mmCIF file of C-alpha atoms in Angstrom:
data_model
loop_
_atom_site.group_PDB
_atom_site.id
_atom_site.type_symbol
_atom_site.label_atom_id
_atom_site.label_comp_id
_atom_site.label_asym_id
_atom_site.label_seq_id
_atom_site.Cartn_x
_atom_site.Cartn_y
_atom_site.Cartn_z
ATOM 1 C CA UNK Q 6 148.905 227.450 72.681
ATOM 2 C CA UNK Q 7 149.513 224.522 70.709
ATOM 3 C CA UNK Q 8 153.407 224.169 70.143
ATOM 4 C CA UNK Q 9 154.531 220.614 69.592
ATOM 5 C CA UNK Q 10 155.423 218.749 66.997
ATOM 6 C CA UNK Q 11 154.862 221.827 64.298
ATOM 7 C CA UNK Q 12 158.083 223.841 62.510
ATOM 8 C CA UNK Q 13 160.754 223.789 64.539
ATOM 9 C CA UNK Q 14 159.353 222.194 67.497
ATOM 10 C CA UNK Q 15 158.581 223.131 70.549
ATOM 11 C CA UNK Q 16 160.842 226.134 72.134
ATOM 12 C CA UNK Q 17 159.649 226.155 74.748
ATOM 13 C CA UNK Q 18 161.774 226.856 77.949
ATOM 14 C CA UNK Q 19 164.737 226.570 75.337
ATOM 15 C CA UNK Q 20 167.929 229.078 76.277
ATOM 16 C CA UNK Q 21 168.018 232.062 72.905
ATOM 17 C CA UNK Q 22 171.282 230.535 71.068
ATOM 18 C CA UNK Q 23 169.823 226.956 71.593
ATOM 19 C CA UNK Q 24 166.302 227.971 69.769
ATOM 20 C CA UNK Q 25 167.702 229.854 67.110
ATOM 21 C CA UNK Q 26 169.905 227.093 66.117
ATOM 22 C CA UNK Q 27 166.736 225.123 66.027
ATOM 23 C CA UNK Q 28 164.479 226.898 63.753
ATOM 24 C CA UNK Q 29 167.697 227.608 61.408
ATOM 25 C CA UNK Q 30 167.991 223.603 61.329
ATOM 26 C CA UNK Q 31 164.702 222.838 60.809
ATOM 27 C CA UNK Q 32 164.234 225.687 56.993
ATOM 28 C CA UNK Q 33 168.132 226.663 56.241
ATOM 29 C CA UNK Q 34 166.831 228.920 54.370
ATOM 30 C CA UNK Q 35 166.339 231.414 57.215
ATOM 31 C CA UNK Q 36 168.405 234.705 57.714
ATOM 32 C CA UNK Q 37 170.293 233.581 61.468
ATOM 33 C CA UNK Q 38 169.916 236.897 62.415
ATOM 34 C CA UNK Q 39 166.287 237.084 61.005
ATOM 35 C CA UNK Q 40 165.079 234.449 63.195
ATOM 36 C CA UNK Q 41 166.912 235.600 66.705
ATOM 37 C CA UNK Q 42 165.415 239.060 65.939
ATOM 38 C CA UNK Q 43 161.590 237.162 66.301
ATOM 39 C CA UNK Q 44 162.885 235.063 69.273
ATOM 40 C CA UNK Q 45 163.232 238.158 71.109
ATOM 41 C CA UNK Q 46 160.125 239.204 71.457
ATOM 42 C CA UNK Q 47 158.767 236.052 72.739
ATOM 43 C CA UNK Q 48 162.051 235.383 75.428
ATOM 44 C CA UNK Q 49 162.843 235.905 79.063
ATOM 45 C CA UNK Q 50 166.198 236.791 80.654
ATOM 46 C CA UNK Q 51 167.524 234.929 77.314
ATOM 47 C CA UNK Q 52 165.005 231.858 77.282
ATOM 48 C CA UNK Q 53 162.551 231.381 75.333
ATOM 49 C CA UNK Q 54 159.226 230.401 76.317
ATOM 50 C CA UNK Q 55 155.284 230.175 75.960
ATOM 51 C CA UNK Q 56 154.963 232.343 78.963
ATOM 52 C CA UNK Q 57 156.276 235.311 76.824
ATOM 53 C CA UNK Q 58 153.809 236.191 74.665
ATOM 54 C CA UNK Q 59 151.296 237.220 76.141
ATOM 55 C CA UNK Q 60 153.702 240.315 76.962
ATOM 56 C CA UNK Q 61 154.942 240.450 73.616
ATOM 57 C CA UNK Q 62 151.209 241.047 72.994
ATOM 58 C CA UNK Q 63 150.372 243.211 75.410
ATOM 59 C CA UNK Q 64 153.888 245.540 74.005
ATOM 60 C CA UNK Q 65 153.404 244.697 70.282
ATOM 61 C CA UNK Q 66 149.389 246.621 71.350
ATOM 62 C CA UNK Q 67 150.466 249.889 72.087
ATOM 63 C CA UNK Q 68 153.066 249.254 69.351
ATOM 64 C CA UNK Q 69 150.288 249.335 66.477
ATOM 65 C CA UNK Q 70 148.073 252.170 68.097
ATOM 66 C CA UNK Q 71 151.134 254.974 68.099
ATOM 67 C CA UNK Q 72 151.573 255.013 63.801
ATOM 68 C CA UNK Q 73 146.903 255.676 64.184
ATOM 69 C CA UNK Q 74 148.022 258.144 66.507
ATOM 70 C CA UNK Q 75 150.387 259.553 64.165
ATOM 71 C CA UNK Q 76 148.271 259.500 60.933
ATOM 72 C CA UNK Q 77 146.019 261.363 63.161
ATOM 73 C CA UNK Q 78 148.465 264.433 63.373
ATOM 74 C CA UNK Q 79 149.374 264.044 59.883
ATOM 75 C CA UNK Q 80 145.972 264.507 58.692
ATOM 76 C CA UNK Q 81 145.349 267.404 61.372
ATOM 77 C CA UNK Q 82 147.922 269.061 59.945
ATOM 78 C CA UNK Q 83 146.634 268.563 56.153
ATOM 79 C CA UNK Q 84 143.594 270.385 57.710
ATOM 80 C CA UNK Q 85 146.090 273.009 58.827
ATOM 81 C CA UNK Q 86 147.910 273.338 55.502
ATOM 82 C CA UNK Q 87 143.846 273.762 53.269
ATOM 83 C CA UNK Q 88 143.018 275.783 56.021
ATOM 84 C CA UNK Q 89 146.680 278.061 55.215
ATOM 85 C CA UNK Q 90 146.497 277.675 51.690
ATOM 86 C CA UNK Q 91 142.960 279.004 50.908
ATOM 87 C CA UNK Q 92 143.637 282.621 49.563
ATOM 88 C CA UNK Q 93 146.487 280.651 46.565
ATOM 89 C CA UNK Q 94 144.196 277.177 46.363
ATOM 90 C CA UNK Q 95 143.407 277.762 43.121
ATOM 91 C CA UNK Q 96 147.061 278.149 42.047
ATOM 92 C CA UNK Q 97 148.112 274.860 40.304
ATOM 93 C CA UNK Q 98 151.705 274.440 42.269
ATOM 94 C CA UNK Q 99 149.427 274.503 45.876
ATOM 95 C CA UNK Q 100 146.796 272.545 44.734
ATOM 96 C CA UNK Q 101 148.593 269.638 43.305
ATOM 97 C CA UNK Q 102 150.941 269.575 46.314
ATOM 98 C CA UNK Q 103 147.794 269.262 48.811
ATOM 99 C CA UNK Q 104 146.167 267.070 46.554
ATOM 100 C CA UNK Q 105 149.312 264.279 47.095
ATOM 101 C CA UNK Q 106 149.622 265.294 50.341
ATOM 102 C CA UNK Q 107 145.211 264.211 51.020
ATOM 103 C CA UNK Q 108 146.787 260.583 48.952
ATOM 104 C CA UNK Q 109 149.743 260.050 51.293
ATOM 105 C CA UNK Q 110 147.624 261.080 54.186
ATOM 106 C CA UNK Q 111 144.934 258.683 53.020
ATOM 107 C CA UNK Q 112 147.183 255.368 51.894
ATOM 108 C CA UNK Q 113 148.398 255.928 55.310
ATOM 109 C CA UNK Q 114 144.963 255.576 56.765
ATOM 110 C CA UNK Q 115 144.515 251.719 54.813
ATOM 111 C CA UNK Q 116 147.891 250.992 55.937
ATOM 112 C CA UNK Q 117 146.990 251.189 59.525
ATOM 113 C CA UNK Q 118 143.377 250.316 59.306
ATOM 114 C CA UNK Q 119 144.993 246.620 57.913
ATOM 115 C CA UNK Q 120 147.759 246.431 60.146
ATOM 116 C CA UNK Q 121 145.036 247.067 62.885
ATOM 117 C CA UNK Q 122 142.698 244.571 61.216
ATOM 118 C CA UNK Q 123 146.043 241.839 61.233
ATOM 119 C CA UNK Q 124 146.979 242.078 64.728
ATOM 120 C CA UNK Q 125 143.309 241.447 65.660
ATOM 121 C CA UNK Q 126 143.640 238.770 63.894
ATOM 122 C CA UNK Q 127 146.587 237.441 64.795
ATOM 123 C CA UNK Q 128 145.342 237.847 68.887
ATOM 124 C CA UNK Q 129 142.383 235.945 68.032
ATOM 125 C CA UNK Q 130 143.880 232.906 66.426
ATOM 126 C CA UNK Q 131 147.286 232.642 68.581
ATOM 127 C CA UNK Q 132 147.986 228.544 66.790
ATOM 128 C CA UNK Q 133 151.018 227.133 65.753
ATOM 129 C CA UNK Q 134 154.655 226.652 67.140
ATOM 130 C CA UNK Q 135 156.174 229.712 69.300
ATOM 131 C CA UNK Q 136 158.405 231.005 66.340
ATOM 132 C CA UNK Q 137 155.368 231.175 64.092
ATOM 133 C CA UNK Q 138 154.001 233.538 66.561
ATOM 134 C CA UNK Q 139 157.065 235.689 67.335
ATOM 135 C CA UNK Q 140 157.874 235.225 63.823
ATOM 136 C CA UNK Q 141 154.280 237.294 63.592
ATOM 137 C CA UNK Q 142 154.853 239.450 66.461
ATOM 138 C CA UNK Q 143 158.435 241.006 64.859
ATOM 139 C CA UNK Q 144 157.153 241.397 61.293
ATOM 140 C CA UNK Q 145 153.888 243.601 62.389
ATOM 141 C CA UNK Q 146 156.369 245.655 64.886
ATOM 142 C CA UNK Q 147 157.979 245.907 61.416
ATOM 143 C CA UNK Q 148 155.279 247.444 59.696
ATOM 144 C CA UNK Q 149 153.688 249.486 62.823
ATOM 145 C CA UNK Q 150 157.626 251.160 62.859
ATOM 146 C CA UNK Q 151 157.648 251.937 59.677
ATOM 147 C CA UNK Q 152 154.040 253.680 59.029
ATOM 148 C CA UNK Q 153 155.031 255.588 62.441
ATOM 149 C CA UNK Q 154 157.899 256.141 60.216
ATOM 150 C CA UNK Q 155 156.183 257.379 57.072
ATOM 151 C CA UNK Q 156 153.656 259.225 59.397
ATOM 152 C CA UNK Q 157 155.814 261.277 60.723
ATOM 153 C CA UNK Q 158 157.631 261.684 57.957
ATOM 154 C CA UNK Q 159 154.514 263.077 56.378
ATOM 155 C CA UNK Q 160 153.459 265.304 59.309
ATOM 156 C CA UNK Q 161 156.747 266.940 58.702
ATOM 157 C CA UNK Q 162 156.692 267.582 55.240
ATOM 158 C CA UNK Q 163 152.799 268.849 55.651
ATOM 159 C CA UNK Q 164 154.490 271.270 58.503
ATOM 160 C CA UNK Q 165 157.526 272.094 55.786
ATOM 161 C CA UNK Q 166 155.014 272.788 53.080
ATOM 162 C CA UNK Q 167 152.944 275.311 55.650
ATOM 163 C CA UNK Q 168 155.884 277.492 55.782
ATOM 164 C CA UNK Q 169 156.294 277.072 52.038
ATOM 165 C CA UNK Q 170 153.193 279.061 51.358
ATOM 166 C CA UNK Q 171 153.236 281.749 54.312
ATOM 167 C CA UNK Q 172 157.226 282.701 52.785
ATOM 168 C CA UNK Q 173 158.651 284.033 49.226
ATOM 169 C CA UNK Q 174 161.932 283.658 50.771
ATOM 170 C CA UNK Q 175 160.781 279.275 51.715
ATOM 171 C CA UNK Q 176 159.257 279.026 47.876
ATOM 172 C CA UNK Q 177 161.911 280.836 46.132
ATOM 173 C CA UNK Q 178 164.693 278.828 48.799
ATOM 174 C CA UNK Q 179 162.890 275.459 47.072
ATOM 175 C CA UNK Q 180 163.499 276.745 43.800
ATOM 176 C CA UNK Q 181 167.704 277.011 44.198
ATOM 177 C CA UNK Q 182 168.008 273.497 46.071
ATOM 178 C CA UNK Q 183 166.232 271.853 42.622
ATOM 179 C CA UNK Q 184 167.832 274.000 40.412
ATOM 180 C CA UNK Q 185 170.983 273.079 41.864
ATOM 181 C CA UNK Q 186 170.201 269.712 41.613
ATOM 182 C CA UNK Q 187 169.376 269.801 38.369
ATOM 183 C CA UNK Q 188 172.518 270.786 37.547
ATOM 184 C CA UNK Q 189 174.809 268.770 39.003
ATOM 185 C CA UNK Q 190 172.824 266.236 37.007
ATOM 186 C CA UNK Q 191 173.158 268.310 33.825
ATOM 187 C CA UNK Q 192 176.643 268.342 34.858
ATOM 188 C CA UNK Q 193 177.262 264.672 35.376
ATOM 189 C CA UNK Q 194 174.928 264.030 31.758
ATOM 190 C CA UNK Q 195 177.200 266.199 30.002
ATOM 191 C CA UNK Q 196 180.542 264.630 31.077
ATOM 192 C CA UNK Q 197 178.962 260.899 29.893
ATOM 193 C CA UNK Q 198 177.994 262.266 26.636
ATOM 194 C CA UNK Q 199 181.323 263.110 26.462
ATOM 195 C CA UNK Q 200 182.949 260.233 27.057
ATOM 196 C CA UNK Q 201 180.264 258.395 24.689
ATOM 197 C CA UNK Q 202 181.736 260.757 21.901
ATOM 198 C CA UNK Q 203 185.283 260.246 22.933
ATOM 199 C CA UNK Q 204 184.208 256.213 22.957
ATOM 200 C CA UNK Q 205 186.276 256.419 26.562
ATOM 201 C CA UNK Q 206 183.521 253.988 28.367
ATOM 202 C CA UNK Q 207 184.532 251.262 30.352
ATOM 203 C CA UNK Q 208 181.476 248.920 30.075
ATOM 204 C CA UNK Q 209 178.885 248.059 27.842
ATOM 205 C CA UNK Q 210 178.324 251.704 25.858
ATOM 206 C CA UNK Q 211 175.047 251.182 24.774
ATOM 207 C CA UNK Q 212 173.777 250.226 28.062
ATOM 208 C CA UNK Q 213 175.324 253.428 28.686
ATOM 209 C CA UNK Q 214 174.128 255.682 26.295
ATOM 210 C CA UNK Q 215 170.574 254.572 27.194
ATOM 211 C CA UNK Q 216 170.192 254.720 31.142
ATOM 212 C CA UNK Q 217 172.088 258.259 29.876
ATOM 213 C CA UNK Q 218 169.195 259.107 27.189
ATOM 214 C CA UNK Q 219 166.356 258.891 30.727
ATOM 215 C CA UNK Q 220 168.350 260.471 32.611
ATOM 216 C CA UNK Q 221 168.377 263.521 30.470
ATOM 217 C CA UNK Q 222 164.695 262.887 29.469
ATOM 218 C CA UNK Q 223 163.747 262.729 33.194
ATOM 219 C CA UNK Q 224 165.949 265.840 34.132
ATOM 220 C CA UNK Q 225 164.103 267.560 31.183
ATOM 221 C CA UNK Q 226 161.248 266.930 32.582
ATOM 222 C CA UNK Q 227 162.061 268.014 35.871
ATOM 223 C CA UNK Q 228 163.682 271.521 34.531
ATOM 224 C CA UNK Q 229 159.692 271.959 32.958
ATOM 225 C CA UNK Q 230 158.058 271.765 36.173
ATOM 226 C CA UNK Q 231 160.151 273.606 37.967
ATOM 227 C CA UNK Q 232 159.613 276.371 35.169
ATOM 228 C CA UNK Q 233 156.024 275.828 35.823
ATOM 229 C CA UNK Q 234 156.198 276.497 38.973
ATOM 230 C CA UNK Q 235 158.465 279.416 38.368
ATOM 231 C CA UNK Q 236 155.009 280.736 36.569
ATOM 232 C CA UNK Q 237 153.119 279.545 39.290
ATOM 233 C CA UNK Q 238 155.587 282.192 41.790
ATOM 234 C CA UNK Q 239 155.503 285.207 39.649
ATOM 235 C CA UNK Q 240 151.381 285.106 39.832
ATOM 236 C CA UNK Q 241 151.630 284.758 43.578
ATOM 237 C CA UNK Q 242 148.440 286.271 44.547
ATOM 238 C CA UNK Q 243 148.897 289.161 47.299
ATOM 239 C CA UNK Q 244 152.520 290.202 44.594
ATOM 240 C CA UNK Q 245 156.209 289.613 44.247
ATOM 241 C CA UNK Q 246 158.465 291.256 46.595
ATOM 242 C CA UNK Q 247 161.676 289.239 45.416
ATOM 243 C CA UNK Q 248 161.204 289.851 41.883
ATOM 244 C CA UNK Q 249 164.838 290.734 40.784
ATOM 245 C CA UNK Q 250 165.359 286.594 42.285
ATOM 246 C CA UNK Q 251 162.989 285.346 40.641
ATOM 247 C CA UNK Q 252 163.882 286.593 37.333
ATOM 248 C CA UNK Q 253 167.678 285.554 38.103
ATOM 249 C CA UNK Q 254 165.825 281.468 39.124
ATOM 250 C CA UNK Q 255 163.844 281.844 35.569
ATOM 251 C CA UNK Q 256 166.911 282.451 33.440
ATOM 252 C CA UNK Q 257 169.150 279.586 35.876
ATOM 253 C CA UNK Q 258 165.895 277.325 34.618
ATOM 254 C CA UNK Q 259 166.167 278.262 30.740
ATOM 255 C CA UNK Q 260 169.627 277.658 30.743
ATOM 256 C CA UNK Q 261 169.643 274.475 32.397
ATOM 257 C CA UNK Q 262 166.501 273.775 29.129
ATOM 258 C CA UNK Q 263 169.010 275.054 26.560
ATOM 259 C CA UNK Q 264 171.906 272.374 27.582
ATOM 260 C CA UNK Q 265 169.356 269.236 27.841
ATOM 261 C CA UNK Q 266 168.324 270.445 24.818
ATOM 262 C CA UNK Q 267 171.894 270.540 23.383
ATOM 263 C CA UNK Q 268 172.316 266.987 25.270
ATOM 264 C CA UNK Q 269 169.758 265.439 23.298
ATOM 265 C CA UNK Q 270 171.195 266.211 20.223
ATOM 266 C CA UNK Q 271 174.594 265.152 21.185
ATOM 267 C CA UNK Q 272 173.297 261.658 22.705
ATOM 268 C CA UNK Q 273 171.032 261.837 19.150
ATOM 269 C CA UNK Q 274 174.353 262.122 17.045
ATOM 270 C CA UNK Q 275 176.596 259.032 18.852
ATOM 271 C CA UNK Q 276 173.546 256.723 18.632
ATOM 272 C CA UNK Q 277 175.081 254.553 15.137
ATOM 273 C CA UNK Q 278 175.248 251.068 16.501
ATOM 274 C CA UNK Q 279 171.472 250.208 16.327
ATOM 275 C CA UNK Q 280 171.520 250.991 20.355
ATOM 276 C CA UNK Q 281 167.946 252.509 20.186
ATOM 277 C CA UNK Q 282 166.677 249.669 18.515
ATOM 278 C CA UNK Q 283 168.117 247.567 21.566
ATOM 279 C CA UNK Q 284 166.221 249.105 24.034
ATOM 280 C CA UNK Q 285 163.395 250.951 22.558
ATOM 281 C CA UNK Q 286 160.965 248.083 24.757
ATOM 282 C CA UNK Q 287 162.198 250.225 27.146
ATOM 283 C CA UNK Q 288 162.499 253.413 25.921
ATOM 284 C CA UNK Q 289 159.374 253.830 24.145
ATOM 285 C CA UNK Q 290 157.371 253.357 27.743
ATOM 286 C CA UNK Q 291 159.796 255.814 29.207
ATOM 287 C CA UNK Q 292 158.985 258.267 26.538
ATOM 288 C CA UNK Q 293 155.286 258.399 26.097
ATOM 289 C CA UNK Q 294 155.486 258.525 30.252
ATOM 290 C CA UNK Q 295 157.696 261.460 30.416
ATOM 291 C CA UNK Q 296 156.017 262.848 27.141
ATOM 292 C CA UNK Q 297 152.625 262.676 28.726
ATOM 293 C CA UNK Q 298 152.907 264.199 32.584
ATOM 294 C CA UNK Q 299 152.385 267.602 32.560
ATOM 295 C CA UNK Q 300 153.598 270.173 35.111
ATOM 296 C CA UNK Q 301 152.589 270.209 38.079
ATOM 297 C CA UNK Q 302 154.393 266.378 37.614
ATOM 298 C CA UNK Q 303 153.168 263.576 39.488
ATOM 299 C CA UNK Q 304 156.695 262.554 40.152
ATOM 300 C CA UNK Q 305 155.885 258.904 42.590
ATOM 301 C CA UNK Q 306 153.629 258.285 39.341
ATOM 302 C CA UNK Q 307 156.273 258.912 37.044
ATOM 303 C CA UNK Q 308 159.122 257.132 39.213
ATOM 304 C CA UNK Q 309 156.817 254.252 39.784
ATOM 305 C CA UNK Q 310 156.726 253.813 35.861
ATOM 306 C CA UNK Q 311 160.335 254.874 35.079
ATOM 307 C CA UNK Q 312 162.251 253.078 37.483
ATOM 308 C CA UNK Q 313 161.933 249.235 36.315
ATOM 309 C CA UNK Q 314 162.533 249.859 32.875
ATOM 310 C CA UNK Q 315 166.160 251.913 34.378
ATOM 311 C CA UNK Q 316 166.327 249.398 36.286
ATOM 312 C CA UNK Q 317 166.064 246.877 33.700
ATOM 313 C CA UNK Q 318 168.678 249.390 31.371
ATOM 314 C CA UNK Q 319 171.392 248.762 33.660
ATOM 315 C CA UNK Q 320 171.109 244.945 34.231
ATOM 316 C CA UNK Q 321 171.422 244.901 31.107
ATOM 317 C CA UNK Q 322 175.226 245.345 31.411
#
């Protein structure tokens, strides 16, 4: 391995603490804790050494193999869910969730493939300083661990979805939880609207108004999505046993929609200082995204489009 006179210099045989200081001295912009985390992969008994690199890569190969297995398990869980969903596959809510899970499995498979290719590249070209090698091991390890967590989470979600498919109470409990979250959001929005109406806003009132406007729109779309799901559940193949509870949830969703309509009017009524004009380059694109989204809503796509605009509005304060 070529370690001499590159980057922070030859670290082979240095105590870990001294190696960390040398790497940071070579580039003060480096984070000391991140440097230590990397060098620990090529350290033995507190000493950074070239000899530890082989063991580091051997361990890394095992770490990288783990998310591949976990993604396969998530794919197997999705295949089982497709089989379970066969009698209700034509229900929009079911089809949309299966499609979303499929996209996530495909994405993870592609990322695992990229990770494997990057590991092979690192194994084929172990050049550069000892620190650069350690940093590469650290980066690949963190990517592998992140992919493993994502695959495990996805498998759990798919298994919970399969329970949702087979158990009416689970389906209704999920809607009830969504409506509880919506209620909290609407309560908060009504309080914010009251503060705006009373001129009781400590920060930039225009920013508060624009952010509340976006939040109201997103929440209204969520309620529309919930109501569409309730329509699907009402016509569930095989019938509905908990009709009374379903009707109660339907009424709750309708009340939330009414409160959000009233909030829309209240927020419009306080926009008398050109607030919309100030933020129209954020509000208009958000409105286009929200008005163009139809249930079952692809929330990943919606949040991807809305999040930067909302962040920019908040930063304007």
